[in-house]
Amino acid sequence: MAAHRILILGGTTEARQLAARLAGDPRYDATLSLAGRTAEPKAMPLPVRSGGFGGVDGLADYLKRENIDLLIDATHPFAIRISANAAEASARTGTPLFALRRPGWNEQPGDRWTRVPDLEAAVDALGAARRRIFLAIGRQEAHVFNRAPQHAYLVRSVDPVEPPLTVPQADYILSIGPFDEADERALLTEKRIDVVVTKNSGGEATYGKIAAARALGIEVIMVERRHPADVPAVATAEEALDRIAHLLSPAMKRGV
Ligand code: NAP
């Protein structure tokens, strides 16, 4: 029997984990799709395609042209547009879809979180007085903080922030996780950080800064998730494998 064709929309640790589990399984013929934003993505043991599809139309065309049996949205919880496109293209083409999305972090005793709905609100939450900010939100939207030039920024991202911020005081760290709590505590202390700004991405790889802020009594401005598209979701690669096996079982293919 021909292998089932799966398209994984990736750009996350979970997508890589799932791709690694599917690679080499003769039941499946999986491709990982990346947006192409990271200059040097990690090598993968299965086919990788890179770059946008060209909106919903482009993704729907791809699903039909490539005879995709199952679409898995394993993009970052803050990658809103591609998730909406996946839901729409799935509905249009009748391609089954589920999301692999890690749960968000929850506030723990000792945390000092200020929850905000988006990055604009995060800028407002910093206030008028000068503070030393650790900006750990990725590079794509860092420029939003140009609106608050009174603060001193330490910006960490995988690839450089281009163009750099226009604020008078900004330092940059290029680095890829995971980041452990002890190192994060040392960084926050050494740079005399007053407040951490982060998205509620969830997962362990970047939780160190949250735990470190708690230990040091530092405020965290937490950008909360918007409600994800209304598609079924699982939280781990392991659960995704179960769902794949169920959705692509011979009985389901026959519509039984
Ligand atoms: P986005 O705003 O939701 O998507 C913007 C456009 O990028 C989409 O319309 C699509 O272009 C293209 N795209 C996004 N993900 C793609 C994928 N996996 N394969 C092919 N095309 C993709 O996305 P974003 O927030 O810029 O994130 C881009 C990538 O970085 C995603 O893969 C995401 O998982 C990853 N990432 C995002 C964040 C974050 O905080 N947003 C953090 C870590 C990793 P077309 O419309 O042309 O198809």
PDB file of C-alpha atoms and ligand atoms in Angstrom:
ATOM      1  CA  MET A   1       0.000   0.000   0.000  1.00  0.00           C
ATOM      2  CA  ALA A   2       1.274   3.522  -0.794  1.00  0.00           C
ATOM      3  CA  ALA A   3       2.503   5.527   2.187  1.00  0.00           C
ATOM      4  CA  HIS A   4       0.183   8.222   3.548  1.00  0.00           C
ATOM      5  CA  ARG A   5       1.313  11.695   2.643  1.00  0.00           C
ATOM      6  CA  ILE A   6       1.583  14.095   5.582  1.00  0.00           C
ATOM      7  CA  LEU A   7       2.452  17.796   5.587  1.00  0.00           C
ATOM      8  CA  ILE A   8       3.733  19.187   8.884  1.00  0.00           C
ATOM      9  CA  LEU A   9       3.731  22.967   9.232  1.00  0.00           C
ATOM     10  CA  GLY A  10       6.709  23.487  11.518  1.00  0.00           C
ATOM     11  CA  GLY A  11       9.125  25.989  12.997  1.00  0.00           C
ATOM     12  CA  THR A  12       8.938  24.536  16.516  1.00  0.00           C
ATOM     13  CA  THR A  13      10.692  21.941  18.673  1.00  0.00           C
ATOM     14  CA  GLU A  14       7.513  19.850  18.692  1.00  0.00           C
ATOM     15  CA  ALA A  15       7.390  19.801  14.871  1.00  0.00           C
ATOM     16  CA  ARG A  16      11.009  18.612  14.772  1.00  0.00           C
ATOM     17  CA  GLN A  17      10.263  15.920  17.345  1.00  0.00           C
ATOM     18  CA  LEU A  18       7.287  14.678  15.368  1.00  0.00           C
ATOM     19  CA  ALA A  19       9.203  14.791  12.077  1.00  0.00           C
ATOM     20  CA  ALA A  20      11.988  12.726  13.630  1.00  0.00           C
ATOM     21  CA  ARG A  21       9.461  10.122  14.791  1.00  0.00           C
ATOM     22  CA  LEU A  22       7.796   9.888  11.369  1.00  0.00           C
ATOM     23  CA  ALA A  23      11.043   9.721   9.382  1.00  0.00           C
ATOM     24  CA  GLY A  24      11.815   6.162   8.406  1.00  0.00           C
ATOM     25  CA  ASP A  25       8.309   4.868   9.185  1.00  0.00           C
ATOM     26  CA  PRO A  26       7.256   3.134   5.944  1.00  0.00           C
ATOM     27  CA  ARG A  27       3.567   3.866   6.609  1.00  0.00           C
ATOM     28  CA  TYR A  28       4.125   7.591   6.185  1.00  0.00           C
ATOM     29  CA  ASP A  29       5.627   9.930   3.625  1.00  0.00           C
ATOM     30  CA  ALA A  30       5.989  13.161   5.597  1.00  0.00           C
ATOM     31  CA  THR A  31       7.329  16.577   4.599  1.00  0.00           C
ATOM     32  CA  LEU A  32       8.199  19.369   7.025  1.00  0.00           C
ATOM     33  CA  SER A  33       7.348  22.906   5.934  1.00  0.00           C
ATOM     34  CA  LEU A  34       9.306  25.878   7.297  1.00  0.00           C
ATOM     35  CA  ALA A  35       8.596  29.566   6.763  1.00  0.00           C
ATOM     36  CA  GLY A  36      12.254  30.107   5.837  1.00  0.00           C
ATOM     37  CA  ARG A  37      12.897  32.782   8.472  1.00  0.00           C
ATOM     38  CA  THR A  38      15.790  31.058  10.258  1.00  0.00           C
ATOM     39  CA  ALA A  39      19.068  31.385   8.388  1.00  0.00           C
ATOM     40  CA  GLU A  40      20.375  27.959   9.373  1.00  0.00           C
ATOM     41  CA  PRO A  41      17.571  25.597  10.377  1.00  0.00           C
ATOM     42  CA  LYS A  42      18.582  22.319  12.027  1.00  0.00           C
ATOM     43  CA  ALA A  43      19.087  19.370   9.667  1.00  0.00           C
ATOM     44  CA  MET A  44      16.102  17.006   9.472  1.00  0.00           C
ATOM     45  CA  PRO A  45      15.869  13.333   8.530  1.00  0.00           C
ATOM     46  CA  LEU A  46      12.956  13.877   6.119  1.00  0.00           C
ATOM     47  CA  PRO A  47      12.161  16.177   3.190  1.00  0.00           C
ATOM     48  CA  VAL A  48      11.928  19.862   4.108  1.00  0.00           C
ATOM     49  CA  ARG A  49      10.301  22.568   2.011  1.00  0.00           C
ATOM     50  CA  SER A  50      10.858  26.228   2.814  1.00  0.00           C
ATOM     51  CA  GLY A  51       8.996  29.523   2.275  1.00  0.00           C
ATOM     52  CA  GLY A  52       5.376  30.685   2.256  1.00  0.00           C
ATOM     53  CA  PHE A  53       2.767  28.931   0.120  1.00  0.00           C
ATOM     54  CA  GLY A  54       1.136  32.154  -1.070  1.00  0.00           C
ATOM     55  CA  GLY A  55      -1.769  32.472   1.355  1.00  0.00           C
ATOM     56  CA  VAL A  56      -4.757  30.143   1.673  1.00  0.00           C
ATOM     57  CA  ASP A  57      -4.986  29.644  -2.093  1.00  0.00           C
ATOM     58  CA  GLY A  58      -1.360  28.584  -2.317  1.00  0.00           C
ATOM     59  CA  LEU A  59      -1.643  26.182   0.601  1.00  0.00           C
ATOM     60  CA  ALA A  60      -4.877  24.672  -0.739  1.00  0.00           C
ATOM     61  CA  ASP A  61      -3.211  24.196  -4.160  1.00  0.00           C
ATOM     62  CA  TYR A  62      -0.227  22.539  -2.507  1.00  0.00           C
ATOM     63  CA  LEU A  63      -2.447  20.126  -0.567  1.00  0.00           C
ATOM     64  CA  LYS A  64      -4.213  19.067  -3.767  1.00  0.00           C
ATOM     65  CA  ARG A  65      -1.153  18.990  -6.024  1.00  0.00           C
ATOM     66  CA  GLU A  66       0.863  16.928  -3.551  1.00  0.00           C
ATOM     67  CA  ASN A  67      -2.044  14.617  -2.660  1.00  0.00           C
ATOM     68  CA  ILE A  68      -1.661  15.352   1.055  1.00  0.00           C
ATOM     69  CA  ASP A  69      -3.719  12.961   3.208  1.00  0.00           C
ATOM     70  CA  LEU A  70      -3.213  14.795   6.497  1.00  0.00           C
ATOM     71  CA  LEU A  71      -2.150  18.327   7.468  1.00  0.00           C
ATOM     72  CA  ILE A  72      -0.601  18.935  10.883  1.00  0.00           C
ATOM     73  CA  ASP A  73      -0.278  22.483  12.173  1.00  0.00           C
ATOM     74  CA  ALA A  74       2.743  22.314  14.464  1.00  0.00           C
ATOM     75  CA  THR A  75       3.587  26.017  14.159  1.00  0.00           C
ATOM     76  CA  HIS A  76       4.339  28.288  17.086  1.00  0.00           C
ATOM     77  CA  PRO A  77       1.295  29.291  19.206  1.00  0.00           C
ATOM     78  CA  PHE A  78       1.917  32.912  18.145  1.00  0.00           C
ATOM     79  CA  ALA A  79       2.061  32.151  14.414  1.00  0.00           C
ATOM     80  CA  ILE A  80      -1.562  33.182  13.945  1.00  0.00           C
ATOM     81  CA  ARG A  81      -1.749  33.709  10.206  1.00  0.00           C
ATOM     82  CA  ILE A  82      -0.422  30.347   9.054  1.00  0.00           C
ATOM     83  CA  SER A  83      -2.716  28.555  11.535  1.00  0.00           C
ATOM     84  CA  ALA A  84      -5.741  30.423  10.173  1.00  0.00           C
ATOM     85  CA  ASN A  85      -4.616  29.582   6.626  1.00  0.00           C
ATOM     86  CA  ALA A  86      -4.247  25.916   7.553  1.00  0.00           C
ATOM     87  CA  ALA A  87      -7.787  25.789   8.961  1.00  0.00           C
ATOM     88  CA  GLU A  88      -9.217  27.461   5.859  1.00  0.00           C
ATOM     89  CA  ALA A  89      -7.235  25.345   3.358  1.00  0.00           C
ATOM     90  CA  SER A  90      -8.209  22.169   5.203  1.00  0.00           C
ATOM     91  CA  ALA A  91     -11.894  23.118   5.061  1.00  0.00           C
ATOM     92  CA  ARG A  92     -11.671  23.992   1.368  1.00  0.00           C
ATOM     93  CA  THR A  93      -9.884  20.840   0.272  1.00  0.00           C
ATOM     94  CA  GLY A  94     -11.351  18.382   2.774  1.00  0.00           C
ATOM     95  CA  THR A  95      -7.852  17.533   4.025  1.00  0.00           C
ATOM     96  CA  PRO A  96      -7.990  16.368   7.659  1.00  0.00           C
ATOM     97  CA  LEU A  97      -6.162  18.755  10.017  1.00  0.00           C
ATOM     98  CA  PHE A  98      -5.105  18.758  13.632  1.00  0.00           C
ATOM     99  CA  ALA A  99      -2.767  20.992  15.604  1.00  0.00           C
ATOM    100  CA  LEU A 100       0.254  20.003  17.664  1.00  0.00           C
ATOM    101  CA  ARG A 101       0.463  22.855  20.129  1.00  0.00           C
ATOM    102  CA  ARG A 102       2.234  22.882  23.458  1.00  0.00           C
ATOM    103  CA  PRO A 103       0.182  24.196  26.407  1.00  0.00           C
ATOM    104  CA  GLY A 104       0.908  27.688  27.740  1.00  0.00           C
ATOM    105  CA  TRP A 105       2.669  28.381  31.049  1.00  0.00           C
ATOM    106  CA  ASN A 106       0.623  28.993  34.185  1.00  0.00           C
ATOM    107  CA  GLU A 107       1.459  31.481  36.906  1.00  0.00           C
ATOM    108  CA  GLN A 108       3.049  29.872  39.967  1.00  0.00           C
ATOM    109  CA  PRO A 109       3.247  31.134  43.560  1.00  0.00           C
ATOM    110  CA  GLY A 110       5.980  33.777  43.694  1.00  0.00           C
ATOM    111  CA  ASP A 111       5.574  34.828  40.058  1.00  0.00           C
ATOM    112  CA  ARG A 112       5.020  38.533  39.403  1.00  0.00           C
ATOM    113  CA  TRP A 113       3.246  38.445  36.059  1.00  0.00           C
ATOM    114  CA  THR A 114       1.469  41.275  34.310  1.00  0.00           C
ATOM    115  CA  ARG A 115      -0.656  39.650  31.616  1.00  0.00           C
ATOM    116  CA  VAL A 116      -1.226  41.601  28.421  1.00  0.00           C
ATOM    117  CA  PRO A 117      -3.096  40.714  25.219  1.00  0.00           C
ATOM    118  CA  ASP A 118      -0.450  41.808  22.708  1.00  0.00           C
ATOM    119  CA  LEU A 119       2.925  43.491  22.315  1.00  0.00           C
ATOM    120  CA  GLU A 120       1.482  46.998  22.028  1.00  0.00           C
ATOM    121  CA  ALA A 121      -0.064  46.479  25.463  1.00  0.00           C
ATOM    122  CA  ALA A 122       3.297  45.154  26.678  1.00  0.00           C
ATOM    123  CA  VAL A 123       4.964  48.429  25.662  1.00  0.00           C
ATOM    124  CA  ASP A 124       2.311  50.379  27.599  1.00  0.00           C
ATOM    125  CA  ALA A 125       2.727  48.116  30.635  1.00  0.00           C
ATOM    126  CA  LEU A 126       6.413  49.079  30.905  1.00  0.00           C
ATOM    127  CA  GLY A 127       5.353  52.540  32.080  1.00  0.00           C
ATOM    128  CA  ALA A 128       6.942  55.950  31.649  1.00  0.00           C
ATOM    129  CA  ALA A 129       9.901  55.614  34.027  1.00  0.00           C
ATOM    130  CA  ARG A 130      13.140  54.175  32.660  1.00  0.00           C
ATOM    131  CA  ARG A 131      13.610  50.451  33.302  1.00  0.00           C
ATOM    132  CA  ARG A 132      16.065  47.773  32.197  1.00  0.00           C
ATOM    133  CA  ILE A 133      14.139  45.371  29.973  1.00  0.00           C
ATOM    134  CA  PHE A 134      14.974  41.836  28.880  1.00  0.00           C
ATOM    135  CA  LEU A 135      13.144  41.412  25.579  1.00  0.00           C
ATOM    136  CA  ALA A 136      12.716  37.730  24.757  1.00  0.00           C
ATOM    137  CA  ILE A 137       9.981  37.826  22.136  1.00  0.00           C
ATOM    138  CA  GLY A 138      11.884  36.932  18.972  1.00  0.00           C
ATOM    139  CA  ARG A 139      13.180  39.394  16.428  1.00  0.00           C
ATOM    140  CA  GLN A 140      10.208  39.913  14.134  1.00  0.00           C
ATOM    141  CA  GLU A 141       8.193  42.232  16.363  1.00  0.00           C
ATOM    142  CA  ALA A 142      10.947  43.747  18.518  1.00  0.00           C
ATOM    143  CA  HIS A 143      10.614  47.058  16.640  1.00  0.00           C
ATOM    144  CA  VAL A 144       7.289  47.659  18.460  1.00  0.00           C
ATOM    145  CA  PHE A 145       9.432  48.752  21.423  1.00  0.00           C
ATOM    146  CA  ASN A 146      10.913  51.681  19.472  1.00  0.00           C
ATOM    147  CA  ARG A 147       7.860  53.491  20.795  1.00  0.00           C
ATOM    148  CA  ALA A 148       9.344  53.437  24.328  1.00  0.00           C
ATOM    149  CA  PRO A 149      12.890  54.807  23.902  1.00  0.00           C
ATOM    150  CA  GLN A 150      13.215  55.780  27.574  1.00  0.00           C
ATOM    151  CA  HIS A 151      14.076  52.178  28.542  1.00  0.00           C
ATOM    152  CA  ALA A 152      17.328  50.223  28.221  1.00  0.00           C
ATOM    153  CA  TYR A 153      16.868  46.973  26.294  1.00  0.00           C
ATOM    154  CA  LEU A 154      18.616  43.634  26.230  1.00  0.00           C
ATOM    155  CA  VAL A 155      17.224  41.808  23.189  1.00  0.00           C
ATOM    156  CA  ARG A 156      17.728  38.077  22.677  1.00  0.00           C
ATOM    157  CA  SER A 157      16.872  36.347  19.401  1.00  0.00           C
ATOM    158  CA  VAL A 158      18.025  33.475  17.193  1.00  0.00           C
ATOM    159  CA  ASP A 159      18.758  35.711  14.198  1.00  0.00           C
ATOM    160  CA  PRO A 160      19.721  39.407  14.260  1.00  0.00           C
ATOM    161  CA  VAL A 161      17.072  42.099  14.689  1.00  0.00           C
ATOM    162  CA  GLU A 162      17.209  43.863  11.313  1.00  0.00           C
ATOM    163  CA  PRO A 163      17.118  46.823  11.253  1.00  0.00           C
ATOM    164  CA  PRO A 164      18.228  47.254  14.875  1.00  0.00           C
ATOM    165  CA  LEU A 165      15.997  49.123  17.307  1.00  0.00           C
ATOM    166  CA  THR A 166      16.087  52.911  17.057  1.00  0.00           C
ATOM    167  CA  VAL A 167      16.123  53.336  20.863  1.00  0.00           C
ATOM    168  CA  PRO A 168      19.322  54.872  22.275  1.00  0.00           C
ATOM    169  CA  GLN A 169      20.206  51.938  24.533  1.00  0.00           C
ATOM    170  CA  ALA A 170      19.906  48.381  23.203  1.00  0.00           C
ATOM    171  CA  ASP A 171      22.224  45.397  23.520  1.00  0.00           C
ATOM    172  CA  TYR A 172      21.730  42.193  21.555  1.00  0.00           C
ATOM    173  CA  ILE A 173      22.336  38.540  22.303  1.00  0.00           C
ATOM    174  CA  LEU A 174      22.122  36.009  19.496  1.00  0.00           C
ATOM    175  CA  SER A 175      21.429  32.605  20.894  1.00  0.00           C
ATOM    176  CA  ILE A 176      19.265  29.550  20.472  1.00  0.00           C
ATOM    177  CA  GLY A 177      17.694  27.645  23.403  1.00  0.00           C
ATOM    178  CA  PRO A 178      17.263  25.638  25.467  1.00  0.00           C
ATOM    179  CA  PHE A 179      18.185  28.045  28.264  1.00  0.00           C
ATOM    180  CA  ASP A 180      18.535  26.713  31.783  1.00  0.00           C
ATOM    181  CA  GLU A 181      17.382  28.505  34.895  1.00  0.00           C
ATOM    182  CA  ALA A 182      20.812  28.994  36.461  1.00  0.00           C
ATOM    183  CA  ASP A 183      22.183  30.650  33.314  1.00  0.00           C
ATOM    184  CA  GLU A 184      19.082  32.828  33.005  1.00  0.00           C
ATOM    185  CA  ARG A 185      19.410  33.889  36.636  1.00  0.00           C
ATOM    186  CA  ALA A 186      23.049  34.836  36.048  1.00  0.00           C
ATOM    187  CA  LEU A 187      22.096  36.841  32.946  1.00  0.00           C
ATOM    188  CA  LEU A 188      19.243  38.734  34.648  1.00  0.00           C
ATOM    189  CA  THR A 189      21.476  39.528  37.616  1.00  0.00           C
ATOM    190  CA  GLU A 190      24.530  40.571  35.611  1.00  0.00           C
ATOM    191  CA  LYS A 191      22.487  42.849  33.344  1.00  0.00           C
ATOM    192  CA  ARG A 192      20.489  44.234  36.310  1.00  0.00           C
ATOM    193  CA  ILE A 193      17.208  43.496  34.552  1.00  0.00           C
ATOM    194  CA  ASP A 194      14.053  45.048  36.073  1.00  0.00           C
ATOM    195  CA  VAL A 195      11.462  43.368  33.881  1.00  0.00           C
ATOM    196  CA  VAL A 196      11.245  40.458  31.429  1.00  0.00           C
ATOM    197  CA  VAL A 197       8.949  40.710  28.411  1.00  0.00           C
ATOM    198  CA  THR A 198       7.949  37.378  26.889  1.00  0.00           C
ATOM    199  CA  LYS A 199       5.190  35.621  24.986  1.00  0.00           C
ATOM    200  CA  ASN A 200       3.355  32.780  26.708  1.00  0.00           C
ATOM    201  CA  SER A 201       4.966  30.271  24.361  1.00  0.00           C
ATOM    202  CA  GLY A 202       4.892  27.303  26.737  1.00  0.00           C
ATOM    203  CA  GLY A 203       7.379  24.430  26.676  1.00  0.00           C
ATOM    204  CA  GLU A 204      10.493  23.733  28.704  1.00  0.00           C
ATOM    205  CA  ALA A 205      13.195  25.117  26.437  1.00  0.00           C
ATOM    206  CA  THR A 206      12.529  28.770  27.283  1.00  0.00           C
ATOM    207  CA  TYR A 207      10.947  28.395  30.732  1.00  0.00           C
ATOM    208  CA  GLY A 208      14.278  29.097  32.482  1.00  0.00           C
ATOM    209  CA  LYS A 209      13.795  32.865  32.294  1.00  0.00           C
ATOM    210  CA  ILE A 210      10.377  32.576  33.951  1.00  0.00           C
ATOM    211  CA  ALA A 211      11.724  30.480  36.814  1.00  0.00           C
ATOM    212  CA  ALA A 212      14.739  32.790  37.128  1.00  0.00           C
ATOM    213  CA  ALA A 213      12.520  35.898  37.280  1.00  0.00           C
ATOM    214  CA  ARG A 214      10.456  34.211  40.012  1.00  0.00           C
ATOM    215  CA  ALA A 215      13.553  33.398  42.050  1.00  0.00           C
ATOM    216  CA  LEU A 216      14.821  36.978  41.736  1.00  0.00           C
ATOM    217  CA  GLY A 217      11.432  38.652  42.311  1.00  0.00           C
ATOM    218  CA  ILE A 218      11.527  40.264  38.856  1.00  0.00           C
ATOM    219  CA  GLU A 219       8.327  41.308  37.077  1.00  0.00           C
ATOM    220  CA  VAL A 220       7.369  39.432  33.901  1.00  0.00           C
ATOM    221  CA  ILE A 221       5.171  41.042  31.276  1.00  0.00           C
ATOM    222  CA  MET A 222       3.458  38.024  29.752  1.00  0.00           C
ATOM    223  CA  VAL A 223       1.878  38.365  26.321  1.00  0.00           C
ATOM    224  CA  GLU A 224      -0.990  35.891  26.345  1.00  0.00           C
ATOM    225  CA  ARG A 225      -2.096  33.742  23.418  1.00  0.00           C
ATOM    226  CA  ARG A 226      -4.979  34.658  21.248  1.00  0.00           C
ATOM    227  CA  HIS A 227      -7.554  31.924  20.956  1.00  0.00           C
ATOM    228  CA  PRO A 228      -6.263  29.410  18.449  1.00  0.00           C
ATOM    229  CA  ALA A 229      -8.315  28.454  15.432  1.00  0.00           C
ATOM    230  CA  ASP A 230     -11.052  26.010  16.287  1.00  0.00           C
ATOM    231  CA  VAL A 231      -9.231  22.815  15.295  1.00  0.00           C
ATOM    232  CA  PRO A 232      -8.592  19.708  17.382  1.00  0.00           C
ATOM    233  CA  ALA A 233      -5.223  19.877  19.109  1.00  0.00           C
ATOM    234  CA  VAL A 234      -2.754  17.592  20.857  1.00  0.00           C
ATOM    235  CA  ALA A 235       0.092  18.727  23.117  1.00  0.00           C
ATOM    236  CA  THR A 236       2.969  16.327  22.401  1.00  0.00           C
ATOM    237  CA  ALA A 237       4.608  14.503  19.493  1.00  0.00           C
ATOM    238  CA  GLU A 238       3.631  11.241  21.193  1.00  0.00           C
ATOM    239  CA  GLU A 239      -0.061  12.164  21.187  1.00  0.00           C
ATOM    240  CA  ALA A 240       0.285  13.327  17.588  1.00  0.00           C
ATOM    241  CA  LEU A 241       1.574   9.881  16.580  1.00  0.00           C
ATOM    242  CA  ASP A 242      -1.513   8.256  18.123  1.00  0.00           C
ATOM    243  CA  ARG A 243      -3.816  10.645  16.323  1.00  0.00           C
ATOM    244  CA  ILE A 244      -2.025  10.102  13.010  1.00  0.00           C
ATOM    245  CA  ALA A 245      -2.323   6.340  13.360  1.00  0.00           C
ATOM    246  CA  HIS A 246      -6.028   6.731  14.122  1.00  0.00           C
ATOM    247  CA  LEU A 247      -6.810   9.208  11.332  1.00  0.00           C
ATOM    248  CA  LEU A 248      -4.838   7.327   8.706  1.00  0.00           C
ATOM    249  CA  SER A 249      -5.811   3.805   9.669  1.00  0.00           C
ATOM    250  CA  PRO A 250      -7.108   1.738   6.734  1.00  0.00           C
ATOM    251  CA  ALA A 251     -10.599   1.704   8.308  1.00  0.00           C
ATOM    252  CA  MET A 252     -10.718   5.495   8.465  1.00  0.00           C
ATOM    253  CA  LYS A 253      -9.508   5.744   4.855  1.00  0.00           C
ATOM    254  CA  ARG A 254     -12.476   3.665   3.744  1.00  0.00           C
ATOM    255  CA  GLY A 255     -14.749   5.948   5.766  1.00  0.00           C
ATOM    256  CA  VAL A 256     -15.737   3.124   8.145  1.00  0.00           C
TER     257      VAL A 256
HETATM  258  P1  NAP B   1       2.614  33.802  10.668  1.00  0.00           P
HETATM  259  O1  NAP B   1       2.610  35.260  10.921  1.00  0.00           O
HETATM  260  O2  NAP B   1       1.506  33.003  11.193  1.00  0.00           O
HETATM  261  O3  NAP B   1       2.690  33.502   9.107  1.00  0.00           O
HETATM  262  C1  NAP B   1       3.084  34.480   8.154  1.00  0.00           C
HETATM  263  C2  NAP B   1       3.302  33.794   6.825  1.00  0.00           C
HETATM  264  O4  NAP B   1       4.512  33.029   6.846  1.00  0.00           O
HETATM  265  C3  NAP B   1       2.218  32.795   6.490  1.00  0.00           C
HETATM  266  O5  NAP B   1       1.086  33.438   5.942  1.00  0.00           O
HETATM  267  C4  NAP B   1       2.952  31.886   5.518  1.00  0.00           C
HETATM  268  O6  NAP B   1       3.089  32.514   4.243  1.00  0.00           O
HETATM  269  C5  NAP B   1       4.330  31.832   6.097  1.00  0.00           C
HETATM  270  N1  NAP B   1       4.529  30.687   7.004  1.00  0.00           N
HETATM  271  C6  NAP B   1       4.461  30.661   8.365  1.00  0.00           C
HETATM  272  N2  NAP B   1       4.775  29.458   8.843  1.00  0.00           N
HETATM  273  C7  NAP B   1       5.029  28.672   7.764  1.00  0.00           C
HETATM  274  C8  NAP B   1       5.421  27.313   7.606  1.00  0.00           C
HETATM  275  N3  NAP B   1       5.618  26.506   8.675  1.00  0.00           N
HETATM  276  N4  NAP B   1       5.607  26.842   6.352  1.00  0.00           N
HETATM  277  C9  NAP B   1       5.425  27.659   5.266  1.00  0.00           C
HETATM  278  N5  NAP B   1       5.070  28.952   5.364  1.00  0.00           N
HETATM  279  C10 NAP B   1       4.879  29.465   6.599  1.00  0.00           C
HETATM  280  O7  NAP B   1       3.985  33.157  11.141  1.00  0.00           O
HETATM  281  P2  NAP B   1       5.170  33.799  12.012  1.00  0.00           P
HETATM  282  O8  NAP B   1       4.671  34.173  13.347  1.00  0.00           O
HETATM  283  O9  NAP B   1       5.859  34.797  11.153  1.00  0.00           O
HETATM  284  O10 NAP B   1       6.114  32.517  12.175  1.00  0.00           O
HETATM  285  C11 NAP B   1       6.916  32.051  11.095  1.00  0.00           C
HETATM  286  C12 NAP B   1       7.549  30.723  11.486  1.00  0.00           C
HETATM  287  O11 NAP B   1       8.320  30.871  12.680  1.00  0.00           O
HETATM  288  C13 NAP B   1       6.530  29.626  11.757  1.00  0.00           C
HETATM  289  O12 NAP B   1       7.024  28.445  11.174  1.00  0.00           O
HETATM  290  C14 NAP B   1       6.478  29.520  13.271  1.00  0.00           C
HETATM  291  O13 NAP B   1       6.186  28.206  13.704  1.00  0.00           O
HETATM  292  C15 NAP B   1       7.882  29.948  13.653  1.00  0.00           C
HETATM  293  N6  NAP B   1       7.973  30.626  14.968  1.00  0.00           N
HETATM  294  C16 NAP B   1       7.183  31.710  15.237  1.00  0.00           C
HETATM  295  C17 NAP B   1       7.283  32.330  16.477  1.00  0.00           C
HETATM  296  C18 NAP B   1       6.417  33.522  16.845  1.00  0.00           C
HETATM  297  O14 NAP B   1       6.556  34.008  17.983  1.00  0.00           O
HETATM  298  N7  NAP B   1       5.528  33.991  15.981  1.00  0.00           N
HETATM  299  C19 NAP B   1       8.205  31.851  17.420  1.00  0.00           C
HETATM  300  C20 NAP B   1       8.993  30.734  17.103  1.00  0.00           C
HETATM  301  C21 NAP B   1       8.870  30.135  15.871  1.00  0.00           C
HETATM  302  P3  NAP B   1       2.058  32.243   3.055  1.00  0.00           P
HETATM  303  O15 NAP B   1       0.795  32.946   3.423  1.00  0.00           O
HETATM  304  O16 NAP B   1       2.740  32.795   1.861  1.00  0.00           O
HETATM  305  O17 NAP B   1       1.855  30.753   2.972  1.00  0.00           O
END
